[in-house]
PDB file of C-alpha atoms in Angstrom:
ATOM      1  CA  ASN A  28      20.967 115.574 -13.431  1.00 66.00           C
ATOM      2  CA  ALA A  29      24.526 114.461 -14.151  1.00 80.00           C
ATOM      3  CA  GLY A  30      24.759 111.977 -11.245  1.00 94.00           C
ATOM      4  CA  VAL A  31      28.270 110.483 -11.104  1.00 97.00           C
ATOM      5  CA  THR A  32      30.681 111.592 -13.818  1.00 97.00           C
ATOM      6  CA  GLN A  33      33.975 109.854 -14.542  1.00 97.00           C
ATOM      7  CA  THR A  34      36.741 110.966 -16.844  1.00 96.00           C
ATOM      8  CA  PRO A  35      38.372 109.781 -18.977  1.00 97.00           C
ATOM      9  CA  LYS A  36      36.282 106.964 -20.425  1.00 96.00           C
ATOM     10  CA  PHE A  37      39.285 105.244 -22.007  1.00 96.00           C
ATOM     11  CA  ARG A  38      43.024 105.508 -21.452  1.00 97.00           C
ATOM     12  CA  ILE A  39      46.148 103.648 -22.487  1.00 97.00           C
ATOM     13  CA  LEU A  40      49.154 104.077 -20.202  1.00 97.00           C
ATOM     14  CA  LYS A  41      52.709 102.905 -20.515  1.00 97.00           C
ATOM     15  CA  ILE A  42      54.270 100.996 -17.633  1.00 97.00           C
ATOM     16  CA  GLY A  43      55.557 103.412 -15.032  1.00 97.00           C
ATOM     17  CA  GLN A  44      53.398 106.348 -16.093  1.00 97.00           C
ATOM     18  CA  SER A  45      51.039 108.080 -13.700  1.00 96.00           C
ATOM     19  CA  MET A  46      47.507 109.323 -14.090  1.00 97.00           C
ATOM     20  CA  THR A  47      44.488 110.516 -12.187  1.00 98.00           C
ATOM     21  CA  LEU A  48      41.008 109.172 -12.744  1.00 98.00           C
ATOM     22  CA  GLN A  49      38.482 111.869 -12.028  1.00 98.00           C
ATOM     23  CA  CYS A  50      35.130 111.320 -10.340  1.00 98.00           C
ATOM     24  CA  THR A  51      32.571 113.928  -9.401  1.00 98.00           C
ATOM     25  CA  GLN A  52      29.004 113.661  -8.164  1.00 97.00           C
ATOM     26  CA  ASP A  53      26.308 116.307  -7.873  1.00 96.00           C
ATOM     27  CA  MET A  54      23.936 114.490  -5.500  1.00 95.00           C
ATOM     28  CA  ASN A  55      25.544 115.733  -2.272  1.00 94.00           C
ATOM     29  CA  HIS A  56      26.381 112.163  -1.267  1.00 94.00           C
ATOM     30  CA  ASN A  57      28.756 111.737   1.640  1.00 92.00           C
ATOM     31  CA  TYR A  58      29.946 108.278   0.647  1.00 93.00           C
ATOM     32  CA  MET A  59      32.073 107.693  -2.427  1.00 95.00           C
ATOM     33  CA  TYR A  60      33.807 104.563  -3.655  1.00 95.00           C
ATOM     34  CA  TRP A  61      36.313 103.381  -6.215  1.00 97.00           C
ATOM     35  CA  TYR A  62      36.043  99.852  -7.596  1.00 96.00           C
ATOM     36  CA  ARG A  63      37.947  97.929 -10.201  1.00 96.00           C
ATOM     37  CA  GLN A  64      36.523  95.119 -12.267  1.00 94.00           C
ATOM     38  CA  ASP A  65      38.728  92.651 -14.060  1.00 92.00           C
ATOM     39  CA  PRO A  66      37.361  90.493 -16.907  1.00 84.00           C
ATOM     40  CA  GLY A  67      34.932  87.863 -15.649  1.00 80.00           C
ATOM     41  CA  MET A  68      35.264  89.064 -12.077  1.00 85.00           C
ATOM     42  CA  GLY A  69      33.189  91.050  -9.638  1.00 85.00           C
ATOM     43  CA  LEU A  70      33.846  94.554  -8.385  1.00 91.00           C
ATOM     44  CA  LYS A  71      36.661  94.936  -5.882  1.00 92.00           C
ATOM     45  CA  LEU A  72      36.783  97.952  -3.583  1.00 92.00           C
ATOM     46  CA  ILE A  73      39.966 100.005  -3.899  1.00 96.00           C
ATOM     47  CA  TYR A  74      39.271 102.978  -1.622  1.00 96.00           C
ATOM     48  CA  TYR A  75      36.256 104.641  -0.140  1.00 94.00           C
ATOM     49  CA  SER A  76      35.381 107.887   1.615  1.00 95.00           C
ATOM     50  CA  VAL A  77      32.677 108.682   4.153  1.00 92.00           C
ATOM     51  CA  GLY A  78      33.016 112.431   3.745  1.00 93.00           C
ATOM     52  CA  ALA A  79      35.319 115.282   2.781  1.00 95.00           C
ATOM     53  CA  GLY A  80      38.759 114.781   4.315  1.00 95.00           C
ATOM     54  CA  ILE A  81      38.158 111.131   5.238  1.00 95.00           C
ATOM     55  CA  THR A  82      39.345 108.191   3.158  1.00 96.00           C
ATOM     56  CA  ASP A  83      40.042 104.551   3.898  1.00 94.00           C
ATOM     57  CA  LYS A  84      41.437 101.506   2.158  1.00 94.00           C
ATOM     58  CA  GLY A  85      39.306  98.852   0.620  1.00 92.00           C
ATOM     59  CA  GLU A  86      40.186  95.344  -0.484  1.00 90.00           C
ATOM     60  CA  VAL A  87      42.825  96.177  -3.136  1.00 95.00           C
ATOM     61  CA  PRO A  88      44.440  99.587  -2.354  1.00 97.00           C
ATOM     62  CA  ASN A  89      48.045  98.857  -3.332  1.00 96.00           C
ATOM     63  CA  GLY A  90      49.273 101.018  -6.193  1.00 96.00           C
ATOM     64  CA  TYR A  91      46.557 103.644  -5.738  1.00 98.00           C
ATOM     65  CA  ASN A  92      45.969 106.805  -3.784  1.00 97.00           C
ATOM     66  CA  VAL A  93      42.909 108.970  -3.246  1.00 98.00           C
ATOM     67  CA  SER A  94      41.959 112.303  -1.796  1.00 96.00           C
ATOM     68  CA  ARG A  95      38.629 113.858  -0.863  1.00 97.00           C
ATOM     69  CA  SER A  96      38.980 117.614  -0.502  1.00 97.00           C
ATOM     70  CA  THR A  97      35.333 118.310  -1.362  1.00 97.00           C
ATOM     71  CA  THR A  98      32.055 116.438  -1.083  1.00 96.00           C
ATOM     72  CA  GLU A  99      31.745 116.355  -4.869  1.00 97.00           C
ATOM     73  CA  ASP A 100      35.149 115.066  -5.990  1.00 98.00           C
ATOM     74  CA  PHE A 101      36.987 111.818  -5.321  1.00 98.00           C
ATOM     75  CA  PRO A 102      39.962 111.404  -7.662  1.00 98.00           C
ATOM     76  CA  LEU A 103      41.942 108.156  -7.880  1.00 98.00           C
ATOM     77  CA  ARG A 104      45.665 108.388  -8.506  1.00 98.00           C
ATOM     78  CA  LEU A 105      47.849 105.709 -10.093  1.00 96.00           C
ATOM     79  CA  GLU A 106      51.481 106.569  -9.439  1.00 90.00           C
ATOM     80  CA  LEU A 107      53.486 103.889 -11.284  1.00 94.00           C
ATOM     81  CA  ALA A 108      51.209 102.063 -13.663  1.00 96.00           C
ATOM     82  CA  ALA A 109      51.669  98.302 -13.962  1.00 97.00           C
ATOM     83  CA  PRO A 110      50.036  95.811 -16.348  1.00 96.00           C
ATOM     84  CA  SER A 111      48.161  94.336 -13.355  1.00 96.00           C
ATOM     85  CA  GLN A 112      46.237  97.611 -13.147  1.00 97.00           C
ATOM     86  CA  THR A 113      44.631  97.033 -16.527  1.00 96.00           C
ATOM     87  CA  SER A 114      40.977  97.012 -15.613  1.00 97.00           C
ATOM     88  CA  VAL A 115      37.692  98.869 -15.701  1.00 97.00           C
ATOM     89  CA  TYR A 116      37.393 101.384 -12.892  1.00 98.00           C
ATOM     90  CA  PHE A 117      34.054 102.478 -11.492  1.00 97.00           C
ATOM     91  CA  CYS A 118      33.344 105.328  -9.149  1.00 97.00           C
ATOM     92  CA  ALA A 119      30.141 105.257  -7.096  1.00 96.00           C
ATOM     93  CA  SER A 120      28.400 107.310  -4.454  1.00 95.00           C
ATOM     94  CA  ASN A 121      25.548 106.987  -1.994  1.00 92.00           C
ATOM     95  CA  THR A 122      24.223 108.349   1.279  1.00 88.00           C
ATOM     96  CA  GLY A 123      25.546 105.383   3.274  1.00 76.00           C
ATOM     97  CA  ASN A 124      22.857 102.757   3.650  1.00 76.00           C
ATOM     98  CA  THR A 125      21.124 103.364   0.347  1.00 85.00           C
ATOM     99  CA  GLU A 126      21.567 102.344  -3.252  1.00 89.00           C
ATOM    100  CA  ALA A 127      24.802 103.391  -4.915  1.00 92.00           C
ATOM    101  CA  PHE A 128      24.959 105.304  -8.169  1.00 94.00           C
ATOM    102  CA  PHE A 129      27.777 104.548 -10.571  1.00 96.00           C
ATOM    103  CA  GLY A 130      29.752 106.478 -13.105  1.00 97.00           C
ATOM    104  CA  GLN A 131      30.107 105.071 -16.615  1.00 96.00           C
ATOM    105  CA  GLY A 132      33.541 103.660 -15.903  1.00 97.00           C
ATOM    106  CA  THR A 133      37.101 104.209 -17.098  1.00 97.00           C
ATOM    107  CA  ARG A 134      38.652 101.486 -19.223  1.00 96.00           C
ATOM    108  CA  LEU A 135      42.369 101.536 -18.515  1.00 97.00           C
ATOM    109  CA  THR A 136      45.006  99.526 -20.362  1.00 97.00           C
ATOM    110  CA  VAL A 137      48.620  99.504 -19.183  1.00 97.00           C
ATOM    111  CA  VAL A 138      51.130  98.353 -21.797  1.00 96.00           C
TER     112      VAL A 138
ATOM    113  CA  ARG B   7      35.329  83.103   3.090  1.00 68.00           C
ATOM    114  CA  LYS B   8      34.200  85.785   0.637  1.00 77.00           C
ATOM    115  CA  GLU B   9      31.820  88.398   1.980  1.00 85.00           C
ATOM    116  CA  VAL B  10      29.338  87.819  -0.808  1.00 91.00           C
ATOM    117  CA  GLU B  11      29.100  84.690  -2.941  1.00 92.00           C
ATOM    118  CA  GLN B  12      26.927  84.067  -5.943  1.00 92.00           C
ATOM    119  CA  ASP B  13      26.286  81.149  -8.239  1.00 87.00           C
ATOM    120  CA  PRO B  14      28.095  82.367 -11.371  1.00 84.00           C
ATOM    121  CA  GLY B  15      25.816  80.445 -13.734  1.00 85.00           C
ATOM    122  CA  PRO B  16      25.475  80.841 -16.591  1.00 92.00           C
ATOM    123  CA  PHE B  17      21.760  80.276 -16.611  1.00 95.00           C
ATOM    124  CA  ASN B  18      20.592  79.746 -20.160  1.00 96.00           C
ATOM    125  CA  VAL B  19      16.797  79.823 -20.342  1.00 96.00           C
ATOM    126  CA  PRO B  20      14.147  80.118 -23.061  1.00 97.00           C
ATOM    127  CA  GLU B  21      11.917  83.140 -23.320  1.00 98.00           C
ATOM    128  CA  GLY B  22       9.009  82.894 -20.943  1.00 97.00           C
ATOM    129  CA  ALA B  23      10.829  80.686 -18.454  1.00 97.00           C
ATOM    130  CA  THR B  24      11.328  81.369 -14.775  1.00 97.00           C
ATOM    131  CA  VAL B  25      14.855  81.570 -13.432  1.00 97.00           C
ATOM    132  CA  ALA B  26      15.995  81.996  -9.854  1.00 96.00           C
ATOM    133  CA  PHE B  27      19.336  82.251  -8.129  1.00 96.00           C
ATOM    134  CA  ASN B  28      20.753  83.020  -4.723  1.00 95.00           C
ATOM    135  CA  CYS B  29      23.467  84.996  -3.078  1.00 95.00           C
ATOM    136  CA  THR B  30      24.956  84.290   0.351  1.00 95.00           C
ATOM    137  CA  TYR B  31      26.653  86.813   2.597  1.00 93.00           C
ATOM    138  CA  SER B  32      28.977  86.317   5.539  1.00 91.00           C
ATOM    139  CA  ASN B  33      28.448  89.427   7.675  1.00 88.00           C
ATOM    140  CA  SER B  34      25.401  88.895   9.867  1.00 88.00           C
ATOM    141  CA  ALA B  35      25.422  92.626  10.724  1.00 86.00           C
ATOM    142  CA  SER B  36      24.697  93.587   7.113  1.00 87.00           C
ATOM    143  CA  GLN B  37      22.003  96.179   6.926  1.00 85.00           C
ATOM    144  CA  SER B  38      20.843  96.604   3.375  1.00 89.00           C
ATOM    145  CA  PHE B  39      20.754  94.490   0.280  1.00 93.00           C
ATOM    146  CA  PHE B  40      20.374  95.140  -3.407  1.00 95.00           C
ATOM    147  CA  TRP B  41      20.295  93.471  -6.780  1.00 97.00           C
ATOM    148  CA  TYR B  42      22.059  95.294  -9.569  1.00 96.00           C
ATOM    149  CA  ARG B  43      22.117  94.537 -13.259  1.00 97.00           C
ATOM    150  CA  GLN B  44      25.256  94.886 -15.364  1.00 96.00           C
ATOM    151  CA  ASP B  45      25.399  94.716 -19.162  1.00 95.00           C
ATOM    152  CA  CYS B  46      28.662  93.967 -20.971  1.00 88.00           C
ATOM    153  CA  ARG B  47      30.880  95.474 -18.223  1.00 79.00           C
ATOM    154  CA  LYS B  48      29.014  98.762 -18.344  1.00 93.00           C
ATOM    155  CA  GLU B  49      28.235 100.454 -15.067  1.00 95.00           C
ATOM    156  CA  PRO B  50      26.018  98.466 -12.697  1.00 95.00           C
ATOM    157  CA  LYS B  51      22.484  99.792 -12.380  1.00 95.00           C
ATOM    158  CA  LEU B  52      20.074  99.197  -9.551  1.00 95.00           C
ATOM    159  CA  LEU B  53      17.482  96.550 -10.329  1.00 97.00           C
ATOM    160  CA  MET B  54      15.818  96.529  -6.927  1.00 96.00           C
ATOM    161  CA  SER B  55      16.390  96.831  -3.238  1.00 93.00           C
ATOM    162  CA  VAL B  56      15.697  93.774  -1.100  1.00 94.00           C
ATOM    163  CA  TYR B  57      13.473  94.166   1.937  1.00 89.00           C
ATOM    164  CA  SER B  58      13.060  91.833   4.888  1.00 88.00           C
ATOM    165  CA  SER B  59       9.504  90.947   3.954  1.00 89.00           C
ATOM    166  CA  GLY B  60      10.394  90.258   0.343  1.00 89.00           C
ATOM    167  CA  ASN B  61       9.349  92.477  -2.522  1.00 94.00           C
ATOM    168  CA  GLU B  62       8.295  92.414  -6.147  1.00 95.00           C
ATOM    169  CA  ASP B  63       8.919  94.741  -9.030  1.00 94.00           C
ATOM    170  CA  GLY B  64       6.986  93.570 -12.038  1.00 96.00           C
ATOM    171  CA  ARG B  65       8.431  90.218 -13.107  1.00 97.00           C
ATOM    172  CA  PHE B  66      11.201  90.351 -10.509  1.00 97.00           C
ATOM    173  CA  THR B  67      10.877  89.053  -6.955  1.00 97.00           C
ATOM    174  CA  ALA B  68      13.545  89.413  -4.285  1.00 97.00           C
ATOM    175  CA  GLN B  69      13.668  87.611  -0.963  1.00 96.00           C
ATOM    176  CA  LEU B  70      15.881  88.007   2.094  1.00 95.00           C
ATOM    177  CA  ASN B  71      16.558  85.225   4.596  1.00 94.00           C
ATOM    178  CA  ARG B  72      18.506  86.719   7.470  1.00 93.00           C
ATOM    179  CA  ALA B  73      18.643  83.480   9.446  1.00 93.00           C
ATOM    180  CA  SER B  74      20.428  81.665   6.630  1.00 94.00           C
ATOM    181  CA  GLN B  75      22.118  84.813   5.348  1.00 94.00           C
ATOM    182  CA  TYR B  76      21.075  84.713   1.739  1.00 93.00           C
ATOM    183  CA  ILE B  77      19.076  86.741  -0.720  1.00 96.00           C
ATOM    184  CA  SER B  78      17.415  85.501  -3.848  1.00 96.00           C
ATOM    185  CA  LEU B  79      16.172  86.878  -7.137  1.00 97.00           C
ATOM    186  CA  LEU B  80      13.471  85.307  -9.243  1.00 97.00           C
ATOM    187  CA  ILE B  81      12.666  86.399 -12.769  1.00 98.00           C
ATOM    188  CA  ARG B  82       9.316  85.334 -14.196  1.00 98.00           C
ATOM    189  CA  ASP B  83       8.336  85.282 -17.865  1.00 98.00           C
ATOM    190  CA  SER B  84      11.922  85.933 -18.982  1.00 98.00           C
ATOM    191  CA  LYS B  85      12.496  88.344 -21.858  1.00 98.00           C
ATOM    192  CA  LEU B  86      15.446  88.530 -24.222  1.00 97.00           C
ATOM    193  CA  SER B  87      16.225  91.896 -22.659  1.00 97.00           C
ATOM    194  CA  ASP B  88      16.739  90.212 -19.275  1.00 98.00           C
ATOM    195  CA  SER B  89      20.042  88.770 -20.536  1.00 97.00           C
ATOM    196  CA  ALA B  90      22.664  90.334 -18.289  1.00 96.00           C
ATOM    197  CA  THR B  91      24.844  89.756 -15.266  1.00 95.00           C
ATOM    198  CA  TYR B  92      23.039  90.193 -11.962  1.00 96.00           C
ATOM    199  CA  LEU B  93      25.111  91.440  -9.054  1.00 95.00           C
ATOM    200  CA  CYS B  94      24.235  90.862  -5.452  1.00 94.00           C
ATOM    201  CA  VAL B  95      25.227  93.818  -3.264  1.00 93.00           C
ATOM    202  CA  VAL B  96      25.405  93.810   0.509  1.00 91.00           C
ATOM    203  CA  ASN B  97      25.861  96.896   2.665  1.00 86.00           C
ATOM    204  CA  PRO B  98      27.371  95.982   6.030  1.00 75.00           C
ATOM    205  CA  TYR B  99      27.478  98.223   9.092  1.00 66.00           C
ATOM    206  CA  ASP B 100      30.681  99.926   7.898  1.00 68.00           C
ATOM    207  CA  TYR B 101      29.073 100.929   4.585  1.00 70.00           C
ATOM    208  CA  LYS B 102      31.736  99.274   2.435  1.00 76.00           C
ATOM    209  CA  LEU B 103      29.459  97.950  -0.232  1.00 84.00           C
ATOM    210  CA  SER B 104      30.354  94.351  -1.044  1.00 87.00           C
ATOM    211  CA  PHE B 105      29.630  92.904  -4.453  1.00 89.00           C
ATOM    212  CA  GLY B 106      29.197  89.344  -5.524  1.00 90.00           C
ATOM    213  CA  ALA B 107      30.975  88.261  -8.697  1.00 89.00           C
ATOM    214  CA  GLY B 108      27.660  88.128 -10.538  1.00 92.00           C
ATOM    215  CA  THR B 109      25.273  85.593 -11.998  1.00 94.00           C
ATOM    216  CA  THR B 110      25.068  85.504 -15.773  1.00 94.00           C
ATOM    217  CA  VAL B 111      21.643  84.979 -17.301  1.00 96.00           C
ATOM    218  CA  THR B 112      21.103  84.407 -21.012  1.00 96.00           C
ATOM    219  CA  VAL B 113      17.560  84.292 -22.346  1.00 97.00           C
ATOM    220  CA  ARG B 114      17.242  82.633 -25.740  1.00 96.00           C
ATOM    221  CA  ALA B 115      14.472  83.003 -28.297  1.00 95.00           C
TER     222      ALA B 115
END
């Protein structure tokens, strides 16, 4: 089973560029999450979704957008990349009150 | 106040030692609790769920104290391979999983 798949694994962006981080899961989970983790820090919730068509902001949503057109996919969009968005991004999914499964992460550097 | 707070450590212990640390949470309505392990900023992986009555998984024991709003993790007979960052995860009623910043454990030979 693939579980949660994130692409790309690594990316370098120039300031002001845009990109989409892809996340897909094959476990039929309703809940999906995007987190960022800065060096030496914990995971901070960017956006989450409780089902197709429903998304909501987390702790640090500024500079990001998401969509959830299907149960499987939950892409994260960065519109105008800034150095402060240099981080490791993790996508996760679960059934709500159960353990979350994580993708392998996307290491993003904005220069 | 942060939703989930952990002692960051680091805990530096010899092989075979016992190490324990806690995590406190602020939302009394939280419904489920987990300990995750994270190696070198790779993806977090579930170590164990935490149940109200406390539970063990091999050398790992987790406890939940709802009255004082904390969970704990105890590692017995530490192995070199236990060196990692341990993340406390709390799932409140709105299902926005909250993570602690992590407790770093280093087991030395």
